[in-house]
């Protein structure tokens, strides 16, 4: 079967789908992954076909609108407004390239940000399954995952928060989507068609573990939870000698990295990270990431790295400090060490709260209020709490026993064959 997998965003928004694509390719399917051009080499190295879709996420986040979006964690309305500001100019080229990616497929798997794929698959009469690591199907058990830390709602309002955010997000998206539906001879969607009506029937497959977030009891049968989709380091990967030497030179370090997140003052952030590690009395391995941490003077207790597989590095660390992206959160939990989440926006505070609720990490340290003292105290708690370390180790064993990719491939094949999971 020819399968198109379509995703958009940063490396963390691409890597789980590469893992899923590899699993499907191993079963004999012809898999093409459509995403942004900078990831072509990454996708092809893993044996998948590639097709480019419009947009450069790093350039988008580095601009004023992107930075404002990253800083909108406490305000869901501002989050959606800045998201629309970023996306509306790109909608037509995104629609064009997503349409092309679906054109020769026999089945489609699409990330939530690649939502037009559902319409284009519908126009061709082929199966389309939304898949992703963040729970977007409405539930009364928790609010929509971009909700701020302070928001605590009763059950019915939790459900309404999902509908409200999707409805607001669809403003500005409905008109171009309906233009495409008319062009393809399809009935147009009513206002709100991206939320209430569509979500009620949309099949979704979620790549997170029920050990981390139990499947909500009120979810419909067409929402499946499979376990995380991990992409492990290739067998021939070897660490650089200077990293091996740093690891061997003392006690296990603390990893600190914020992935694709970009701030207005990376020098200040780097200083806070270095000082936090010093206050906690720990050595650190710091990922430079898109923020460019480590560009200035680096103290002796810190080693800056640029691209090291999480599945190799995290088990060699005493704790991991990161932004709370779904993929990095999963990797940290599977490593069986405590996690310190310093979220920027979107679903990152949600995962930070979840890590703390599981007892495998301290309270999140939001980037908007991050200080060296606050981060240092969180690191110290993570590396000194025996109870937290024991819980993290136990959860890690459970996650290492799962095979989310196999479960997801099974679920997808059932969905294609029977129209249900």
Tab-separated table of C-alpha atoms in Angstrom:
chain	number	residue	atom	x	y	z
A	1	UNK	CA	0.000	0.000	0.000
A	2	UNK	CA	1.206	3.517	-0.808
A	3	UNK	CA	0.995	5.533	2.409
A	4	UNK	CA	1.551	9.278	2.732
A	5	UNK	CA	2.468	10.533	6.191
A	6	UNK	CA	2.165	14.315	6.472
A	7	UNK	CA	3.471	16.405	9.348
A	8	UNK	CA	4.590	19.977	9.990
A	9	UNK	CA	6.690	21.734	12.614
A	10	UNK	CA	10.072	21.183	14.238
A	11	UNK	CA	12.282	18.080	14.545
A	12	UNK	CA	10.108	16.890	17.432
A	13	UNK	CA	7.069	17.071	15.148
A	14	UNK	CA	8.803	14.968	12.495
A	15	UNK	CA	10.739	12.280	14.372
A	16	UNK	CA	7.787	10.243	15.730
A	17	UNK	CA	6.355	9.988	12.220
A	18	UNK	CA	9.696	8.770	10.896
A	19	UNK	CA	9.518	5.999	13.506
A	20	UNK	CA	5.967	5.180	12.460
A	21	UNK	CA	6.919	5.269	8.785
A	22	UNK	CA	9.805	2.864	9.368
A	23	UNK	CA	7.444	0.470	11.126
A	24	UNK	CA	4.998	0.533	8.230
A	25	UNK	CA	7.783	0.215	5.646
A	26	UNK	CA	9.058	-2.886	7.468
A	27	UNK	CA	5.651	-4.455	6.791
A	28	UNK	CA	6.032	-3.938	3.058
A	29	UNK	CA	4.205	-0.636	2.618
A	30	UNK	CA	5.631	2.100	0.394
A	31	UNK	CA	5.838	5.086	2.742
A	32	UNK	CA	6.434	8.709	1.768
A	33	UNK	CA	6.791	11.300	4.499
A	34	UNK	CA	5.833	14.844	3.549
A	35	UNK	CA	7.258	17.646	5.678
A	36	UNK	CA	9.483	20.719	5.452
A	37	UNK	CA	12.496	20.715	3.130
A	38	UNK	CA	15.168	21.035	5.886
A	39	UNK	CA	14.236	17.543	7.094
A	40	UNK	CA	14.677	15.770	3.755
A	41	UNK	CA	18.060	14.251	4.636
A	42	UNK	CA	16.796	13.070	8.023
A	43	UNK	CA	13.780	11.370	6.442
A	44	UNK	CA	15.697	9.734	3.600
A	45	UNK	CA	18.430	8.422	5.919
A	46	UNK	CA	15.754	6.262	7.473
A	47	UNK	CA	14.729	4.730	4.157
A	48	UNK	CA	11.509	6.646	3.574
A	49	UNK	CA	10.375	8.548	0.536
A	50	UNK	CA	10.202	12.302	0.895
A	51	UNK	CA	8.009	15.098	-0.392
A	52	UNK	CA	8.384	18.743	0.635
A	53	UNK	CA	5.602	20.875	2.075
A	54	UNK	CA	5.767	24.645	2.440
A	55	UNK	CA	7.281	26.477	5.389
A	56	UNK	CA	10.514	26.762	7.380
A	57	UNK	CA	9.652	26.342	11.083
A	58	UNK	CA	12.992	27.606	12.377
A	59	UNK	CA	12.713	30.843	10.407
A	60	UNK	CA	9.093	31.254	11.521
A	61	UNK	CA	9.921	30.906	15.215
A	62	UNK	CA	12.902	33.249	14.980
A	63	UNK	CA	10.768	36.176	13.761
A	64	UNK	CA	8.812	38.590	15.941
A	65	UNK	CA	5.522	36.768	15.377
A	66	UNK	CA	7.120	33.434	16.208
A	67	UNK	CA	8.714	34.760	19.396
A	68	UNK	CA	5.384	36.292	20.438
A	69	UNK	CA	3.753	32.897	19.866
A	70	UNK	CA	6.387	31.196	22.056
A	71	UNK	CA	5.700	33.733	24.801
A	72	UNK	CA	1.916	33.199	24.823
A	73	UNK	CA	1.793	30.233	27.200
A	74	UNK	CA	-0.435	31.886	29.808
A	75	UNK	CA	-3.045	33.123	27.328
A	76	UNK	CA	-4.826	30.627	25.044
A	77	UNK	CA	-6.487	33.448	23.088
A	78	UNK	CA	-3.124	35.083	22.357
A	79	UNK	CA	-1.691	31.667	21.484
A	80	UNK	CA	-4.344	31.120	18.838
A	81	UNK	CA	-4.080	34.719	17.547
A	82	UNK	CA	-0.305	34.518	17.067
A	83	UNK	CA	-0.662	31.066	15.497
A	84	UNK	CA	-3.048	32.489	12.911
A	85	UNK	CA	-0.701	35.411	12.245
A	86	UNK	CA	2.053	32.922	11.438
A	87	UNK	CA	-0.058	30.514	9.442
A	88	UNK	CA	-2.431	32.590	7.308
A	89	UNK	CA	0.278	33.842	4.874
A	90	UNK	CA	1.415	30.242	4.388
A	91	UNK	CA	-1.988	28.630	3.979
A	92	UNK	CA	-2.183	28.558	0.202
A	93	UNK	CA	1.320	27.095	-0.365
A	94	UNK	CA	0.722	24.617	2.474
A	95	UNK	CA	-2.582	23.541	0.945
A	96	UNK	CA	-0.935	23.169	-2.465
A	97	UNK	CA	1.911	21.016	-1.179
A	98	UNK	CA	-0.280	18.896	1.108
A	99	UNK	CA	-2.660	18.295	-1.794
A	100	UNK	CA	0.272	17.139	-3.925
A	101	UNK	CA	1.467	14.813	-1.140
A	102	UNK	CA	-1.927	13.080	-1.015
A	103	UNK	CA	-2.332	12.851	-4.789
A	104	UNK	CA	-0.805	9.407	-5.366
A	105	UNK	CA	-1.414	7.807	-1.951
A	106	UNK	CA	-3.757	4.952	-1.148
A	107	UNK	CA	-4.005	5.906	2.528
A	108	UNK	CA	-2.976	8.939	4.583
A	109	UNK	CA	-1.692	9.528	8.096
A	110	UNK	CA	-1.608	13.198	9.016
A	111	UNK	CA	-0.519	15.307	11.967
A	112	UNK	CA	-3.033	17.820	13.342
A	113	UNK	CA	-1.209	20.778	11.738
A	114	UNK	CA	-1.569	19.025	8.368
A	115	UNK	CA	-5.370	18.969	8.743
A	116	UNK	CA	-6.187	19.688	5.029
A	117	UNK	CA	-4.960	16.156	4.296
A	118	UNK	CA	-8.274	14.847	5.631
A	119	UNK	CA	-10.248	16.857	3.064
A	120	UNK	CA	-7.952	15.902	0.195
A	121	UNK	CA	-8.155	12.221	1.154
A	122	UNK	CA	-11.935	12.487	1.400
A	123	UNK	CA	-12.041	13.953	-2.097
A	124	UNK	CA	-10.139	10.922	-3.403
A	125	UNK	CA	-12.124	8.408	-1.343
A	126	UNK	CA	-9.106	7.015	0.507
A	127	UNK	CA	-8.670	6.378	4.268
A	128	UNK	CA	-7.174	9.188	6.355
A	129	UNK	CA	-6.171	8.925	9.993
A	130	UNK	CA	-5.130	11.786	12.239
A	131	UNK	CA	-2.154	10.744	14.347
A	132	UNK	CA	-0.093	12.595	16.910
A	133	UNK	CA	1.460	12.638	20.384
A	134	UNK	CA	-0.910	15.199	21.977
A	135	UNK	CA	-4.459	14.320	23.117
A	136	UNK	CA	-6.801	16.512	21.068
A	137	UNK	CA	-10.017	14.490	21.198
A	138	UNK	CA	-12.442	16.275	23.520
A	139	UNK	CA	-12.769	14.907	27.051
A	140	UNK	CA	-14.221	15.938	30.389
A	141	UNK	CA	-11.123	14.683	32.225
A	142	UNK	CA	-8.789	17.587	31.380
A	143	UNK	CA	-8.938	20.867	29.417
A	144	UNK	CA	-7.497	21.386	25.972
A	145	UNK	CA	-3.724	20.780	26.254
A	146	UNK	CA	-2.665	24.369	25.531
A	147	UNK	CA	-4.562	25.569	28.608
A	148	UNK	CA	-2.444	27.528	31.121
A	149	UNK	CA	-1.294	26.163	34.475
A	150	UNK	CA	-3.833	28.172	36.447
A	151	UNK	CA	-6.852	26.827	34.573
A	152	UNK	CA	-8.795	24.182	36.507
A	153	UNK	CA	-12.244	23.339	35.179
A	154	UNK	CA	-15.103	20.966	36.041
A	155	UNK	CA	-15.804	18.173	33.585
A	156	UNK	CA	-18.287	19.782	31.188
A	157	UNK	CA	-16.185	22.928	30.917
A	158	UNK	CA	-13.129	20.814	30.150
A	159	UNK	CA	-15.025	19.368	27.203
A	160	UNK	CA	-16.135	22.815	26.087
A	161	UNK	CA	-12.538	24.113	26.271
A	162	UNK	CA	-11.559	21.624	23.559
A	163	UNK	CA	-14.382	22.791	21.337
A	164	UNK	CA	-13.777	26.486	22.023
A	165	UNK	CA	-10.054	26.403	21.192
A	166	UNK	CA	-10.606	24.440	17.985
A	167	UNK	CA	-13.418	26.779	16.992
A	168	UNK	CA	-11.324	29.914	17.542
A	169	UNK	CA	-8.345	28.339	15.790
A	170	UNK	CA	-10.475	27.608	12.744
A	171	UNK	CA	-11.262	31.299	12.191
A	172	UNK	CA	-9.186	32.299	9.180
A	173	UNK	CA	-8.703	28.681	8.150
A	174	UNK	CA	-12.242	27.882	7.033
A	175	UNK	CA	-12.329	30.221	4.025
A	176	UNK	CA	-9.225	28.822	2.256
A	177	UNK	CA	-10.190	25.271	3.162
A	178	UNK	CA	-13.656	25.747	1.708
A	179	UNK	CA	-12.168	27.261	-1.453
A	180	UNK	CA	-10.261	24.032	-1.893
A	181	UNK	CA	-13.346	21.930	-1.139
A	182	UNK	CA	-15.292	23.795	-3.838
A	183	UNK	CA	-12.385	23.330	-6.244
A	184	UNK	CA	-12.498	19.584	-5.564
A	185	UNK	CA	-16.293	19.411	-5.960
A	186	UNK	CA	-16.936	18.899	-2.242
A	187	UNK	CA	-19.603	20.377	0.000
A	188	UNK	CA	-18.311	23.352	2.009
A	189	UNK	CA	-17.988	23.119	5.777
A	190	UNK	CA	-20.102	25.384	8.012
A	191	UNK	CA	-18.525	27.849	10.445
A	192	UNK	CA	-17.016	25.751	13.207
A	193	UNK	CA	-16.676	22.793	10.895
A	194	UNK	CA	-13.105	22.232	12.026
A	195	UNK	CA	-14.257	21.659	15.592
A	196	UNK	CA	-17.647	20.321	16.650
A	197	UNK	CA	-18.772	18.461	13.561
A	198	UNK	CA	-15.423	17.162	12.394
A	199	UNK	CA	-14.106	16.054	15.770
A	200	UNK	CA	-17.260	14.062	16.489
A	201	UNK	CA	-16.438	11.600	13.714
A	202	UNK	CA	-12.686	12.059	13.123
A	203	UNK	CA	-10.599	8.939	13.742
A	204	UNK	CA	-7.455	9.651	15.749
A	205	UNK	CA	-4.449	7.592	16.814
A	206	UNK	CA	-2.349	8.937	19.686
A	207	UNK	CA	1.315	8.137	20.219
A	208	UNK	CA	1.589	8.414	23.980
A	209	UNK	CA	1.647	5.768	26.692
A	210	UNK	CA	-1.357	4.999	28.903
A	211	UNK	CA	1.177	4.660	31.738
A	212	UNK	CA	1.857	8.387	31.344
A	213	UNK	CA	-1.663	9.546	30.456
A	214	UNK	CA	-4.458	6.981	30.811
A	215	UNK	CA	-6.913	6.945	27.931
A	216	UNK	CA	-9.884	9.109	28.990
A	217	UNK	CA	-12.911	7.014	29.865
A	218	UNK	CA	-15.231	9.235	27.808
A	219	UNK	CA	-13.271	9.015	24.566
A	220	UNK	CA	-15.115	7.453	21.618
A	221	UNK	CA	-14.060	4.151	20.072
A	222	UNK	CA	-12.469	5.975	17.134
A	223	UNK	CA	-9.725	7.428	19.393
A	224	UNK	CA	-6.868	4.973	19.919
A	225	UNK	CA	-3.851	5.166	22.284
A	226	UNK	CA	-0.875	3.077	21.141
A	227	UNK	CA	2.155	4.012	23.244
A	228	UNK	CA	5.020	6.320	22.258
A	229	UNK	CA	6.608	6.148	18.797
A	230	UNK	CA	10.330	6.055	19.543
A	231	UNK	CA	13.034	6.382	16.916
A	232	UNK	CA	16.177	4.917	18.413
A	233	UNK	CA	19.711	5.778	17.349
A	234	UNK	CA	20.967	3.906	14.332
A	235	UNK	CA	23.089	0.907	15.197
A	236	UNK	CA	26.261	2.400	13.727
A	237	UNK	CA	26.029	5.656	15.723
A	238	UNK	CA	29.013	6.310	17.987
A	239	UNK	CA	29.488	9.237	20.395
A	240	UNK	CA	32.265	11.754	19.772
A	241	UNK	CA	35.364	11.055	21.890
A	242	UNK	CA	35.146	14.348	23.801
A	243	UNK	CA	31.613	13.509	24.956
A	244	UNK	CA	32.676	10.028	26.066
A	245	UNK	CA	35.572	11.561	27.982
A	246	UNK	CA	33.302	14.108	29.701
A	247	UNK	CA	30.883	11.390	30.806
A	248	UNK	CA	33.740	9.292	32.192
A	249	UNK	CA	35.333	12.190	34.082
A	250	UNK	CA	32.832	12.337	36.970
A	251	UNK	CA	29.374	11.485	38.281
A	252	UNK	CA	26.457	11.319	35.803
A	253	UNK	CA	25.707	14.830	34.544
A	254	UNK	CA	22.369	16.597	34.165
A	255	UNK	CA	21.158	17.074	30.591
A	256	UNK	CA	19.724	20.495	29.697
A	257	UNK	CA	18.229	21.213	26.290
A	258	UNK	CA	15.300	23.147	24.865
A	259	UNK	CA	15.257	21.646	21.383
A	260	UNK	CA	13.663	23.844	18.740
A	261	UNK	CA	12.588	26.552	21.164
A	262	UNK	CA	14.023	30.017	20.518
A	263	UNK	CA	14.187	32.906	23.001
A	264	UNK	CA	14.949	36.598	22.726
A	265	UNK	CA	18.072	36.370	24.910
A	266	UNK	CA	19.936	33.047	24.496
A	267	UNK	CA	23.010	34.422	26.302
A	268	UNK	CA	20.973	35.153	29.413
A	269	UNK	CA	19.287	31.742	29.227
A	270	UNK	CA	22.647	30.002	28.903
A	271	UNK	CA	23.971	31.916	31.915
A	272	UNK	CA	20.947	30.874	33.977
A	273	UNK	CA	21.434	27.242	32.961
A	274	UNK	CA	25.150	27.232	33.815
A	275	UNK	CA	24.524	28.971	37.133
A	276	UNK	CA	21.636	26.625	37.976
A	277	UNK	CA	23.909	23.627	37.453
A	278	UNK	CA	26.577	25.239	39.642
A	279	UNK	CA	24.071	25.970	42.416
A	280	UNK	CA	22.877	22.355	42.264
A	281	UNK	CA	26.487	21.143	42.376
A	282	UNK	CA	26.137	19.143	39.163
A	283	UNK	CA	27.959	18.834	35.882
A	284	UNK	CA	25.850	19.413	32.822
A	285	UNK	CA	25.513	18.436	29.174
A	286	UNK	CA	23.796	21.276	27.339
A	287	UNK	CA	22.205	20.910	23.906
A	288	UNK	CA	22.759	24.021	21.800
A	289	UNK	CA	19.453	23.576	19.921
A	290	UNK	CA	17.799	26.252	17.805
A	291	UNK	CA	18.355	28.781	20.595
A	292	UNK	CA	22.121	28.503	20.127
A	293	UNK	CA	22.992	27.822	23.764
A	294	UNK	CA	26.722	27.609	24.387
A	295	UNK	CA	27.768	30.211	21.834
A	296	UNK	CA	29.734	32.208	24.464
A	297	UNK	CA	32.047	31.201	27.299
A	298	UNK	CA	31.238	27.754	28.653
A	299	UNK	CA	32.336	26.848	32.194
A	300	UNK	CA	34.330	23.709	32.920
A	301	UNK	CA	31.380	21.920	34.536
A	302	UNK	CA	29.403	22.071	31.265
A	303	UNK	CA	29.789	20.222	27.966
A	304	UNK	CA	27.901	21.664	24.976
A	305	UNK	CA	26.637	19.191	22.359
A	306	UNK	CA	24.798	19.724	19.090
A	307	UNK	CA	23.058	16.472	18.134
A	308	UNK	CA	23.157	13.401	20.382
A	309	UNK	CA	20.410	10.724	20.324
A	310	UNK	CA	18.259	10.958	23.412
A	311	UNK	CA	17.957	7.198	23.785
A	312	UNK	CA	21.757	6.944	24.085
A	313	UNK	CA	22.394	10.011	26.252
A	314	UNK	CA	19.494	10.254	28.705
A	315	UNK	CA	20.113	6.932	30.542
A	316	UNK	CA	23.662	8.161	31.216
A	317	UNK	CA	22.386	11.276	33.001
A	318	UNK	CA	21.232	11.875	36.567
A	319	UNK	CA	18.237	13.930	35.374
A	320	UNK	CA	17.019	15.647	32.205
A	321	UNK	CA	15.936	19.290	31.953
A	322	UNK	CA	13.984	20.265	28.841
A	323	UNK	CA	11.097	22.242	27.387
A	324	UNK	CA	8.458	19.536	27.705
A	325	UNK	CA	7.886	18.714	24.058
A	326	UNK	CA	5.975	15.456	23.763
A	327	UNK	CA	8.865	13.533	22.180
A	328	UNK	CA	11.550	14.752	24.574
A	329	UNK	CA	9.233	14.123	27.524
A	330	UNK	CA	8.726	10.552	26.324
A	331	UNK	CA	12.466	9.992	25.894
A	332	UNK	CA	13.212	11.316	29.362
A	333	UNK	CA	10.569	9.140	30.984
A	334	UNK	CA	11.697	6.029	29.112
A	335	UNK	CA	15.276	6.635	30.309
A	336	UNK	CA	14.037	6.152	33.864
A	337	UNK	CA	15.549	9.326	35.318
A	338	UNK	CA	13.754	12.353	36.830
A	339	UNK	CA	12.640	15.113	34.473
A	340	UNK	CA	12.638	18.861	35.075
A	341	UNK	CA	10.285	20.566	32.634
A	342	UNK	CA	10.880	24.237	31.734
A	343	UNK	CA	8.021	24.833	29.295
A	344	UNK	CA	7.605	27.612	26.772
A	345	UNK	CA	4.091	27.188	25.335
A	346	UNK	CA	1.560	24.937	23.570
A	347	UNK	CA	1.303	21.442	25.090
A	348	UNK	CA	4.590	21.763	26.999
A	349	UNK	CA	3.014	22.992	30.283
A	350	UNK	CA	0.522	20.115	29.979
A	351	UNK	CA	3.324	17.542	29.891
A	352	UNK	CA	5.136	19.372	32.682
A	353	UNK	CA	2.077	19.074	34.896
A	354	UNK	CA	1.741	15.429	33.967
A	355	UNK	CA	5.374	14.650	34.856
A	356	UNK	CA	4.912	16.319	38.235
A	357	UNK	CA	1.597	14.529	38.874
A	358	UNK	CA	3.318	11.187	38.222
A	359	UNK	CA	5.935	12.064	40.858
A	360	UNK	CA	8.836	11.701	38.409
A	361	UNK	CA	9.820	15.366	38.337
A	362	UNK	CA	9.470	18.562	40.366
A	363	UNK	CA	6.970	21.301	39.585
A	364	UNK	CA	7.560	22.786	36.132
A	365	UNK	CA	9.786	25.868	35.891
A	366	UNK	CA	8.132	28.083	33.230
A	367	UNK	CA	10.511	29.859	30.883
A	368	UNK	CA	8.698	33.148	31.459
A	369	UNK	CA	9.781	33.155	35.136
A	370	UNK	CA	12.926	31.015	34.931
A	371	UNK	CA	15.834	32.063	37.171
A	372	UNK	CA	19.102	30.356	37.961
A	373	UNK	CA	18.025	29.892	41.572
A	374	UNK	CA	14.638	28.417	40.684
A	375	UNK	CA	16.025	26.056	38.071
A	376	UNK	CA	18.894	25.092	40.361
A	377	UNK	CA	16.466	24.200	43.152
A	378	UNK	CA	14.417	22.032	40.773
A	379	UNK	CA	17.558	20.245	39.573
A	380	UNK	CA	18.665	19.681	43.156
A	381	UNK	CA	15.279	18.190	44.025
A	382	UNK	CA	15.404	15.870	41.002
A	383	UNK	CA	18.886	14.510	41.727
A	384	UNK	CA	18.491	14.205	45.504
A	385	UNK	CA	14.991	12.720	45.927
A	386	UNK	CA	15.299	8.951	46.208
A	387	UNK	CA	11.515	8.558	45.981
A	388	UNK	CA	11.403	10.542	42.732
A	389	UNK	CA	14.287	8.527	41.302
A	390	UNK	CA	12.571	5.261	42.227
A	391	UNK	CA	9.300	6.301	40.590
A	392	UNK	CA	11.143	7.470	37.466
A	393	UNK	CA	13.038	4.180	37.242
A	394	UNK	CA	9.817	2.164	37.617
A	395	UNK	CA	8.030	4.179	34.932
A	396	UNK	CA	11.037	3.827	32.651
A	397	UNK	CA	10.849	0.038	32.918
A	398	UNK	CA	7.172	0.102	31.936
A	399	UNK	CA	7.829	2.312	28.916
A	400	UNK	CA	10.791	0.243	27.742
A	401	UNK	CA	8.507	-2.801	27.755
A	402	UNK	CA	6.046	-1.112	25.364
A	403	UNK	CA	6.224	-1.140	21.580
A	404	UNK	CA	4.133	1.806	20.490
A	405	UNK	CA	5.230	1.641	16.845
A	406	UNK	CA	4.036	-1.942	16.449
A	407	UNK	CA	0.753	-1.138	18.189
A	408	UNK	CA	0.286	1.914	15.941
A	409	UNK	CA	0.995	-0.080	12.775
A	410	UNK	CA	-1.520	-2.710	13.883
A	411	UNK	CA	-4.118	-0.021	14.620
A	412	UNK	CA	-3.558	1.702	11.281
A	413	UNK	CA	-3.901	-1.521	9.316
A	414	UNK	CA	-7.130	-2.368	11.167
A	415	UNK	CA	-8.405	1.122	10.434
A	416	UNK	CA	-7.654	0.812	6.707
A	417	UNK	CA	-9.182	-2.639	6.436
A	418	UNK	CA	-12.270	-2.178	8.634
A	419	UNK	CA	-12.720	1.582	9.051
A	420	UNK	CA	-12.294	1.241	12.808
A	421	UNK	CA	-9.710	0.194	15.385
